[in-house]
Every structure is written in C-alpha cells, then in structure tokens.
Coordinates of C-alpha atoms in Angstrom, one line a residue:
X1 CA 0.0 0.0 0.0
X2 CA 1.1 3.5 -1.3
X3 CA 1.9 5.7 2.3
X4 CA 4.1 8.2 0.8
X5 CA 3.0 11.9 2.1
X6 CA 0.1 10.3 4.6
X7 CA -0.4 10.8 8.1
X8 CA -1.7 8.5 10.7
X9 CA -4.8 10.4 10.4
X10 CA -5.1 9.0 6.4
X11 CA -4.3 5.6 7.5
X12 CA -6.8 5.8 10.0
X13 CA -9.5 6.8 7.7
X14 CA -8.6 4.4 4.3
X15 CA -8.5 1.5 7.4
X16 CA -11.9 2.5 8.7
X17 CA -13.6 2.6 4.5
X18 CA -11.5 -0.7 4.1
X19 CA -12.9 -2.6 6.8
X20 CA -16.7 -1.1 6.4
X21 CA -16.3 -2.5 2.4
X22 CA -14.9 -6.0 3.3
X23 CA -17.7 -6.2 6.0
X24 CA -21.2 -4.3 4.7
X25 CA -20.4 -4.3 0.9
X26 CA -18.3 -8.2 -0.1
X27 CA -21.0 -10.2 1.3
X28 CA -23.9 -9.0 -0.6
X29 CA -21.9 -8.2 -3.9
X30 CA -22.6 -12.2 -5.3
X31 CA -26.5 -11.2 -5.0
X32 CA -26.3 -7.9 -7.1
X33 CA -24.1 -9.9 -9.4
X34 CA -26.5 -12.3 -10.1
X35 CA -29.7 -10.6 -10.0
X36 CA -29.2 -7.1 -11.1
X37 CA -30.8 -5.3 -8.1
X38 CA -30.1 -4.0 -4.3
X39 CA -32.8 -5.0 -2.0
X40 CA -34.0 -2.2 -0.5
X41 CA -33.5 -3.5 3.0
X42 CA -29.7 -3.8 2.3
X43 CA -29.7 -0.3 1.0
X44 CA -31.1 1.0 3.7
X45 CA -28.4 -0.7 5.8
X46 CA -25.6 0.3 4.3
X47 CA -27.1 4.0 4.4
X48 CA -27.5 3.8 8.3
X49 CA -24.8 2.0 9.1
X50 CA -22.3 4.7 6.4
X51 CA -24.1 7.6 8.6
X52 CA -23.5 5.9 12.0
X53 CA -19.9 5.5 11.2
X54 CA -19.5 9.6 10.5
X55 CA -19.1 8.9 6.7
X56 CA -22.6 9.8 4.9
X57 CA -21.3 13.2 2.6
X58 CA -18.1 13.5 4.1
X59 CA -17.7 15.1 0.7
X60 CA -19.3 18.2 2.2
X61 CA -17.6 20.8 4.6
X62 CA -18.6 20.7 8.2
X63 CA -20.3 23.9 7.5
X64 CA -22.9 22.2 5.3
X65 CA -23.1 19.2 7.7
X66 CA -20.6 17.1 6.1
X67 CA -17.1 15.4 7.8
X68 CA -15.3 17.9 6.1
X69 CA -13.1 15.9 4.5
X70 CA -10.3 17.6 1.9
X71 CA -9.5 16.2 -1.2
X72 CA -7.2 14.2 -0.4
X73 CA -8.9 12.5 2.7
X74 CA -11.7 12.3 0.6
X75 CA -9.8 10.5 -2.4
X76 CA -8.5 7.4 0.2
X77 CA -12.6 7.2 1.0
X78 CA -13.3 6.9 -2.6
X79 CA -10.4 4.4 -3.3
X80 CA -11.2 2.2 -1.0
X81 CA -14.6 2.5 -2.0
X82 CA -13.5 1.6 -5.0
X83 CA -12.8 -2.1 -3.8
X84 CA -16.3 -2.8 -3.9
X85 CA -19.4 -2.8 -5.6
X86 CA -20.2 -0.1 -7.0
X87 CA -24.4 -0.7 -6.9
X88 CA -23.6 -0.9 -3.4
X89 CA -21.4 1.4 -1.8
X90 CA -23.7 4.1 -3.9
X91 CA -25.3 3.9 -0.8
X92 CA -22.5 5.4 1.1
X93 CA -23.5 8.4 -0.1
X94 CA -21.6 10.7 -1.6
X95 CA -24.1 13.9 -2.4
X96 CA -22.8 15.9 -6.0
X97 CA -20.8 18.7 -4.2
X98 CA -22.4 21.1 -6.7
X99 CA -24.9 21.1 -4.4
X100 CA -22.6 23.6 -2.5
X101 CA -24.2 25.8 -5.1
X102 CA -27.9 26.1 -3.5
X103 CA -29.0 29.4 -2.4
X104 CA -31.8 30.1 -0.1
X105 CA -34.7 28.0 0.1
X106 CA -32.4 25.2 -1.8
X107 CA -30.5 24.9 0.8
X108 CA -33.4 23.2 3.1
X109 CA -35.0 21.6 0.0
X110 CA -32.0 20.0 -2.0
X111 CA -28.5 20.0 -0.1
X112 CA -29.5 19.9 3.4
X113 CA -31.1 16.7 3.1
X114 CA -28.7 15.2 0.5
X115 CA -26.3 15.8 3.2
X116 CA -28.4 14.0 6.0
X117 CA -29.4 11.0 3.6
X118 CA -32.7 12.1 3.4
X119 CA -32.7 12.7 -0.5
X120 CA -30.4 11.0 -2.7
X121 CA -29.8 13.2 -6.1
X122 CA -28.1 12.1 -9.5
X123 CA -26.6 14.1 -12.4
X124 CA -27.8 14.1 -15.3
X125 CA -25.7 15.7 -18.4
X126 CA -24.5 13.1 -21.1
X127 CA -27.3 12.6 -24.1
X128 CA -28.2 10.2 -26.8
X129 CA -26.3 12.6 -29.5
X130 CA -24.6 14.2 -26.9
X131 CA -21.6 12.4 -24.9
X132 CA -18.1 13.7 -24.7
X133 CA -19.6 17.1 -27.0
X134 CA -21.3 18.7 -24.1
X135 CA -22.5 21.7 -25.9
X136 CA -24.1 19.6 -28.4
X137 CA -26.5 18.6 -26.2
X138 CA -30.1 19.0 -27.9
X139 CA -32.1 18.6 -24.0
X140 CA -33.2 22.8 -23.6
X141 CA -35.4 25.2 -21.8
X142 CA -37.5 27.7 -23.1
X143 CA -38.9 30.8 -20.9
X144 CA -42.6 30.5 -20.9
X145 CA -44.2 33.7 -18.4
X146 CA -42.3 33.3 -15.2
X147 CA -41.3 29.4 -15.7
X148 CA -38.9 26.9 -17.8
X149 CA -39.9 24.9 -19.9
X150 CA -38.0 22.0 -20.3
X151 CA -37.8 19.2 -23.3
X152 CA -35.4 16.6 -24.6
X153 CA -33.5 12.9 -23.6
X154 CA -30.9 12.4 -20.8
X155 CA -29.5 8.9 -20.9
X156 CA -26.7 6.9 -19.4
X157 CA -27.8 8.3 -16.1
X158 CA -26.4 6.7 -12.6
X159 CA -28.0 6.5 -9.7
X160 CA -31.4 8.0 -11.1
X161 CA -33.3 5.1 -10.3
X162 CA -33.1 6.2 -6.9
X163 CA -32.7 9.5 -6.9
X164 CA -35.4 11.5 -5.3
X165 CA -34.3 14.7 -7.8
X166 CA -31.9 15.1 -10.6
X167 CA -29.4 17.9 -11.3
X168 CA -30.1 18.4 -15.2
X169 CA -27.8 20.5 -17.4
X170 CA -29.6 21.6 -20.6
X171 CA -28.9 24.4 -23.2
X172 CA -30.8 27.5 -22.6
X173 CA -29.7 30.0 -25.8
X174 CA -27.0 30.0 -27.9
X175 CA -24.0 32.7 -28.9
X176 CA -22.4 33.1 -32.1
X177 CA -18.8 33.0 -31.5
X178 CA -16.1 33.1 -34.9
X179 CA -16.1 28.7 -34.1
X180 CA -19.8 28.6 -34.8
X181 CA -22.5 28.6 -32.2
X182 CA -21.8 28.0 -28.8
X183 CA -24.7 26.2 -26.3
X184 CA -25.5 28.2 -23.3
X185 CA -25.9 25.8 -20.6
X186 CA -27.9 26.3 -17.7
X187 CA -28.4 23.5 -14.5
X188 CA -31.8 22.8 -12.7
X189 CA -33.2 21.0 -9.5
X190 CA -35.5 18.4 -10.7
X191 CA -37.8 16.8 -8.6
X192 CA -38.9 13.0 -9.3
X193 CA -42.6 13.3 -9.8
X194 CA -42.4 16.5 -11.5
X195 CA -45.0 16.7 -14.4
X196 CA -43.7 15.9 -17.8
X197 CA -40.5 14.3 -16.4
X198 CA -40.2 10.7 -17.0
X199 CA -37.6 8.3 -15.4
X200 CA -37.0 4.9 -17.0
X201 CA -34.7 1.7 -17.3
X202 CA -31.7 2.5 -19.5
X203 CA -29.4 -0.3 -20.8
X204 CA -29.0 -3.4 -19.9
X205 CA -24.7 -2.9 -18.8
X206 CA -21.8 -6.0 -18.6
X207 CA -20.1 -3.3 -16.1
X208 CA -20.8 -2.8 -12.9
X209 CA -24.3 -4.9 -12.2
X210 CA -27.0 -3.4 -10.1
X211 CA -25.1 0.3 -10.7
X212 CA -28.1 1.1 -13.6
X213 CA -27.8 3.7 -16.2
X214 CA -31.2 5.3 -16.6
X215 CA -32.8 7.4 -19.5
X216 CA -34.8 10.9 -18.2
X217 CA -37.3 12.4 -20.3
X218 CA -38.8 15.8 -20.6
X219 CA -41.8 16.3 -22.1
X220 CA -43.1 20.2 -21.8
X221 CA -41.7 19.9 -18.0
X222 CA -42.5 23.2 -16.8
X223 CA -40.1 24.5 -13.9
X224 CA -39.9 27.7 -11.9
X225 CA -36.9 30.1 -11.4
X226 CA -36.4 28.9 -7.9
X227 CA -35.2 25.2 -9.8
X228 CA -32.4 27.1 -11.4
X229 CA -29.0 26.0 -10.0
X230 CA -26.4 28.7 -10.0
X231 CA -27.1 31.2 -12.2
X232 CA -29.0 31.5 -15.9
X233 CA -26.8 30.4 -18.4
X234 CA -24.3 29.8 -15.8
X235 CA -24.7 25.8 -15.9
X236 CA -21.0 25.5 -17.5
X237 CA -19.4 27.3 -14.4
X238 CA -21.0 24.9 -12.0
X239 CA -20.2 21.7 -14.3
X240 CA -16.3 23.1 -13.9
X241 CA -17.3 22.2 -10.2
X242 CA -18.5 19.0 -10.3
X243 CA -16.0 17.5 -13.3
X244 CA -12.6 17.7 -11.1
X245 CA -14.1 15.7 -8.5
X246 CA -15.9 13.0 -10.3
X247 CA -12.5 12.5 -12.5
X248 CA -10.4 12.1 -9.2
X249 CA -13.1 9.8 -8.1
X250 CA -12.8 7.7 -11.2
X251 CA -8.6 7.6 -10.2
X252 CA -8.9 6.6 -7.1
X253 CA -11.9 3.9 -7.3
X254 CA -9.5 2.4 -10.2
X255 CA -7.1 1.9 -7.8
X256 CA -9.1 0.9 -5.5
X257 CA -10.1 -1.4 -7.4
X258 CA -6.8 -2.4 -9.2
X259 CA -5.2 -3.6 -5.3
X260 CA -8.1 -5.4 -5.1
X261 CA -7.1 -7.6 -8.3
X262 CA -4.0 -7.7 -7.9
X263 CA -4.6 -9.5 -4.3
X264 CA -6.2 -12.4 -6.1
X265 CA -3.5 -12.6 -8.7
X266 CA -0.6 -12.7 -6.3
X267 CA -2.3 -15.0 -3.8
X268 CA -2.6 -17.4 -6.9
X269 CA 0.9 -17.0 -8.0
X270 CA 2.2 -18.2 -4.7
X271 CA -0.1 -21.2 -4.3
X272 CA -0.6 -22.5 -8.0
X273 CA 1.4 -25.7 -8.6
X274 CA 2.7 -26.3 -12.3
X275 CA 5.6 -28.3 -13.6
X276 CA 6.7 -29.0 -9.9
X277 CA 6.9 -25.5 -8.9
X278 CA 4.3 -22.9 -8.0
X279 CA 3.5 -20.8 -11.0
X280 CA 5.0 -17.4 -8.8
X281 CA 8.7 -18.6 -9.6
X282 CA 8.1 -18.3 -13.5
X283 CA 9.3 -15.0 -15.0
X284 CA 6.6 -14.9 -17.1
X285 CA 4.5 -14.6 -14.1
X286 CA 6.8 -12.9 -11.6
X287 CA 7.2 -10.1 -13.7
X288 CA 3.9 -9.6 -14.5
X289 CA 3.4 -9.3 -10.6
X290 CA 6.2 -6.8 -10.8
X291 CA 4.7 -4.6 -13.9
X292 CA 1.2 -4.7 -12.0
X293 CA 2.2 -3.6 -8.6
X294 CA 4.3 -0.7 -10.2
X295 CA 1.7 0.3 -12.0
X296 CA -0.9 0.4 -9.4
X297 CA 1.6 2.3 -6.8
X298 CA 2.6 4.8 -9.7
X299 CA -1.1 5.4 -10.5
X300 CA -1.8 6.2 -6.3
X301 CA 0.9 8.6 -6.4
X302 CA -0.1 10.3 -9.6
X303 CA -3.9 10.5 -8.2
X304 CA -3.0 11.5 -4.4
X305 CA -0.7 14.1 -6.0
X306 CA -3.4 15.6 -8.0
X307 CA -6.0 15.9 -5.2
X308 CA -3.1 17.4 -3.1
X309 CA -2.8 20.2 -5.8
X310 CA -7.1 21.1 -5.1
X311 CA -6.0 21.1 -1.5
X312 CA -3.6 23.4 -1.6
X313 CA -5.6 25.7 -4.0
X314 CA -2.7 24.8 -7.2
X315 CA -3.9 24.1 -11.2
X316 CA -5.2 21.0 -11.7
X317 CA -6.3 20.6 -14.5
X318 CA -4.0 18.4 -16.3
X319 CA -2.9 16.5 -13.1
X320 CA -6.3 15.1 -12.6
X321 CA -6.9 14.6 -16.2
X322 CA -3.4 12.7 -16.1
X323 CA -4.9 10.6 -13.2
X324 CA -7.8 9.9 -14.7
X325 CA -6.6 8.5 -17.8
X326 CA -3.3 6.4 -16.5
X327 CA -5.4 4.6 -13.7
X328 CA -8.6 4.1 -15.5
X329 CA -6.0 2.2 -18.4
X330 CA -3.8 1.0 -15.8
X331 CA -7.1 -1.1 -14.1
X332 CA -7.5 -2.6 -17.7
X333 CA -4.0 -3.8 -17.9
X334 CA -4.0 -5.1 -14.3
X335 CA -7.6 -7.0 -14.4
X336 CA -6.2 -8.3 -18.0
X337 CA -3.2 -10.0 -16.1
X338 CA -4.9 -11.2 -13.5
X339 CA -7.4 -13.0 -15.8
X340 CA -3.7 -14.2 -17.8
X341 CA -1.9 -15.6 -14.4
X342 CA -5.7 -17.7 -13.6
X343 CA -5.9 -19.2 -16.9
X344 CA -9.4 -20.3 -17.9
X345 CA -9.9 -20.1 -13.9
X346 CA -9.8 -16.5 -14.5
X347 CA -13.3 -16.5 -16.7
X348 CA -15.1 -19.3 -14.4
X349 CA -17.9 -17.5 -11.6
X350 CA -15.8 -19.0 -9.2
X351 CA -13.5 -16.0 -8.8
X352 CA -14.7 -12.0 -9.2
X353 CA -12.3 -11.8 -11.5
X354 CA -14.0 -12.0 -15.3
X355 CA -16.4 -9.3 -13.2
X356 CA -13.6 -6.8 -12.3
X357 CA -12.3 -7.2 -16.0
X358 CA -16.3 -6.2 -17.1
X359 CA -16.4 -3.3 -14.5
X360 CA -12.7 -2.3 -15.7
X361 CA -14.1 -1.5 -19.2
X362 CA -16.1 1.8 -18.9
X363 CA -13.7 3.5 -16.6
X364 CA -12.0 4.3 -19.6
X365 CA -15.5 5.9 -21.0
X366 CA -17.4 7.7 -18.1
X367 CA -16.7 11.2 -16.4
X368 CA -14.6 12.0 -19.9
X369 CA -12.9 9.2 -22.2
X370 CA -9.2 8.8 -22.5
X371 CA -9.1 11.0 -25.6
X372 CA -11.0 13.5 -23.6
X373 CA -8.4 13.3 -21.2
X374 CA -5.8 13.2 -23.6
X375 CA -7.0 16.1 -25.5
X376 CA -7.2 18.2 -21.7
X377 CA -3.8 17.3 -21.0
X378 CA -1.9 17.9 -24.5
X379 CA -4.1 21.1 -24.8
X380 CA -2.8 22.3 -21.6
X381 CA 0.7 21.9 -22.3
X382 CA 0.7 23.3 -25.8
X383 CA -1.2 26.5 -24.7
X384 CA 1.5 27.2 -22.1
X385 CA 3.8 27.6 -25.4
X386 CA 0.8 29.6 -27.3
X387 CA 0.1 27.0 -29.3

C-alpha cells in the first residue's frame, strides 16, 4: 500500500472505509451480481450503518453538515470504495458537491437533506447525441411567463433510479462566436414526480451490475426560477465544479479497485502448482506481478498528487486529467493480467475476477474518455507555449 506523504490520520480513515467494504459491501456483492438489483433493505443498511460510522457526505464541509473531509482525505474514501461494488457502496452516499451551489430555500430543500441522507440526487448531463460534446446537447429550456420549460432525452444516467431529484444540465440560448454557435448551458433542480419528467430503465450494462444507467425524459416539463441552479446560463461554471471531482473519483476507485485484483493474482501465484513448482517462480508470471504492482503504486501517487494540488488551492487541471486517464488504463492492464496468471480459472464464476475485467471497461468511457483526457492534458501543455 502506497503511504508516501500520509499521516496516521489518512491511514486511519482508508482503514476505517477498508474494513466497512470487506464487511457491509463483499457479502452481498454475489446477490447484485447475479440478480441485477439491491434490496431495499440492504440499502437501507448500508445508508445507516455509512451515517453511524460519520461517513454519509463526508464530501461536504462541516459547514454544510458534512465530515469535512479535503481532497485528499476524501480521495483514500473513494479508493477504497473503490474495492467494492459499485451498486452498493452508492449507498455510502456521496451527495454531487455542486450542491454547495444552492441558495436560499435550496439549501433546506435540496442540499441539506442530501447531506443528512434524506434525499439522494443524480446528475444528469450526457445525451443520446450528446456524450463527450457537451454543448451539443439537444435537451433545452424555453422561458414560458415566469417558468422553464423543459424538453429533450438524458441517458446513461447513474443512480437516477433512486434518486429523489436530478441535477439536469440543458442548453438555454445560444452565442455566435467566430467557431460557430456555442450552447448556453444552464443547471436545474428536478424533482422526481415533476409533471412531464419521465424516469425509466436504461441499458442493460456488462459493467458494474446493479449500478443502472437510466434514461430521463422531458416532455413540456414546466419549472420555476427557484429550480435554477447557479445562475441562468451559468450551468458550465457549476459543471467546472462537479467534473474535477468525479475525475479524481474515477482515479482513485481504479485503484481501489486495481489492489483489489492484484490481491487475487498474487495470492494465486504463490499457491498454483505447475511443472513441480508454483506458478510465482516463473518469469513470465513474476514479472507480470512486478509490472502490476508498479503500475498500481505509480497510478496512487499520480492520483493523491493531484488531489493534493485542489488542496492546496494549485492548477489542476492536467494533473487530474493525467490521473484519470493512467489509472482508469492501468485497471485494464491489471484485471487483464490477472485474468492471464488464472488461466481459464480466471473467466469461471468461481472467482470475481471476469467481473472486475467487465467493470474495468467503462472506466475508460465515463466522467470523460481517454481521448478526452488526452485532448485536456496535450491542450494544456501546448497552450503554455501559445500553441
């Protein structure tokens, strides 16, 4: 386990997540696996047992009623997170922090109870024709008198099916600018049960069972100014917000995840028998234990480092988008190898493994693709040249 820079106080907190996964989330994980769902009753568990422990929004300052956690407290939370389920320790909860952005009467309507696991919210952002091109997205709202009116398809969207409202971006106007026209993007509070919004079952997913993608519709949805998040035309502002932390999330669940893996595959390599010998002394297994614990450690560092930049108020752009792509790849490579040192073992229900290797795939795809992250991080460099 990576411990460079962390205190007592970090090992103290990734020990406490650690030990709440292995013991509320492992056992039930073989019952989302095979049937797709979370009973409600072992929701509702994890939730009060997460809030009992001091955990529930610890993503959220102690001002807001959160455990105040900074980035880099919170990313050993979300990597060890990341060892489990991810149907399951949704429950956890982990409110959007762009719920920091309520004013007034949202405050005791939206965040408030997010933050005291009374209301559990999703995003919703990425659309049918609209994925990695944000401002293409087609879902708008139209003044109407005093209100918004709201039409268009959200898909792909986590955690709705038990979200009690949604924070929807859609484009609100448009500029000309000398690239073409340029989507104004505005965010609002959506309440499940709203007239003319519809929530429904998405796509049937290989990754991460139970975790359900969801598609929202809005058909003439008619919303008042008090839903607007942020300001009008401001939604792009308040995304800048929300991306930095669901990237670092991404990281740090990889490696999370990745340790996790690599536990099975070394355990295996120093039990396996073959040709007289256990399977461990073979190069071509040895140093595929080597390549995978290197990779996992360098993939830590690179995500710690970034959320120590947020902490201490330093550009982080590129760092996060760094971390994002190299452990989100470096989870592929990892679950790959572990699947290579099990043989066929490796793709048999009796190990997690040919699960992790499903789950690993759309790391690489959510919260911005590689070449997303790739674009962010060449972009960055090249403009420091004026290029």
């Amino acid at each position: 386990m990576t411990t460079y820079g962390l205190t007592d106080e970090h090992s103290m907190i990734a020990g406490t997540v650690r030990s709440f996964v292995e013991n509320e989330i492992y056992p039930h994980e073989e019952l989302v696996e095979r049937t797709g769902e979370v009973p409600p009753e072992i929701a509702d568990e994890i939730k009060r047992k997460t809030i009992e422990l001091g955990f529930y929004a610890c993503n959220f300052p102690e001002s807001a009623g959160g455990a105040g956690l900074n980035h880099v407290e919170f990313a050993l939370v979300e990597r060890e997170l990341g060892r489990g389920s991810m149907a399951l320790n949704h429950f956890f909860g982990r409110p959007q922090n762009i719920l920091m952005a309520c004013e007034g009467d949202q405050i005791e309507r939206y965040r408030d109870p997010a933050v005291r696991g009374e209301r559990m919210d999703a995003l919703a952002m990425t659309e049918p024709g609209a994925g990695s091109d944000v401002r293409g997205m087609k879902c708008s709202a139209v003044r109407d008198g005093g209100d918004w009116v709201l039409n268009g398809t959200k898909h792909f969207i986590s955690g709705a099916d038990h979200a009690d409202f949604i924070i929807v971006f859609v484009a609100t106007g448009e500029d000309q600018t000398p690239r073409g026209p340029k989507k104004r993007i505005t965010t609002f509070l959506v309440d499940r049960g709203t007239p003319g919004f519809t929530i429904r079952d998405g796509y049937k997913s290989v990754s991460h069972r139970g975790y359900k993608n969801m598609i929202l519709e809005f058909d003439d949805c008619r919303l008042p100014d008090a839903q607007v998040l942020g300001d009008v035309d401001g939604g792009f502002a308040v995304m800048n917000e929300w991306l930095y932390a669901t990237r670092i999330t991404v990281a740090t669940m990889s490696v999370g995840r990745a340790r996790r893996v690599f536990d099975y595959a070394l355990g295996y390599a120093a039990e396996r028998e073959q040709f007289g010998q256990k399977i461990g002394k073979f190069q071509g297994i040895s140093f595929q234990i080597a390549d995978m614990i290197t990779e996992i450690d360098a993939a830590d560092l690179l995500t710690l480092a970034a959320a120590d930049r947020l902490d201490k108020c330093l550009p982080a752009n590129r760092e996060i988008a760094s971390a994002k792509l190299y452990a989100s790849e470096m989870l592929g490579r990892v679950t790959d190898a572990a699947i290579q040192i099990h043989g066929g073992m490796g793709l048999m229900d009796d190990y997690p493994l040919e699960r992790f290797w499903r789950d690993a795939r759309v790391e690489r795809i959510w919260d911005g693709t590689s070449e997303i992250q790739r674009h962010i991080i060449s972009r960055e460099l090249l403009r420091a040249l004026g290029a």
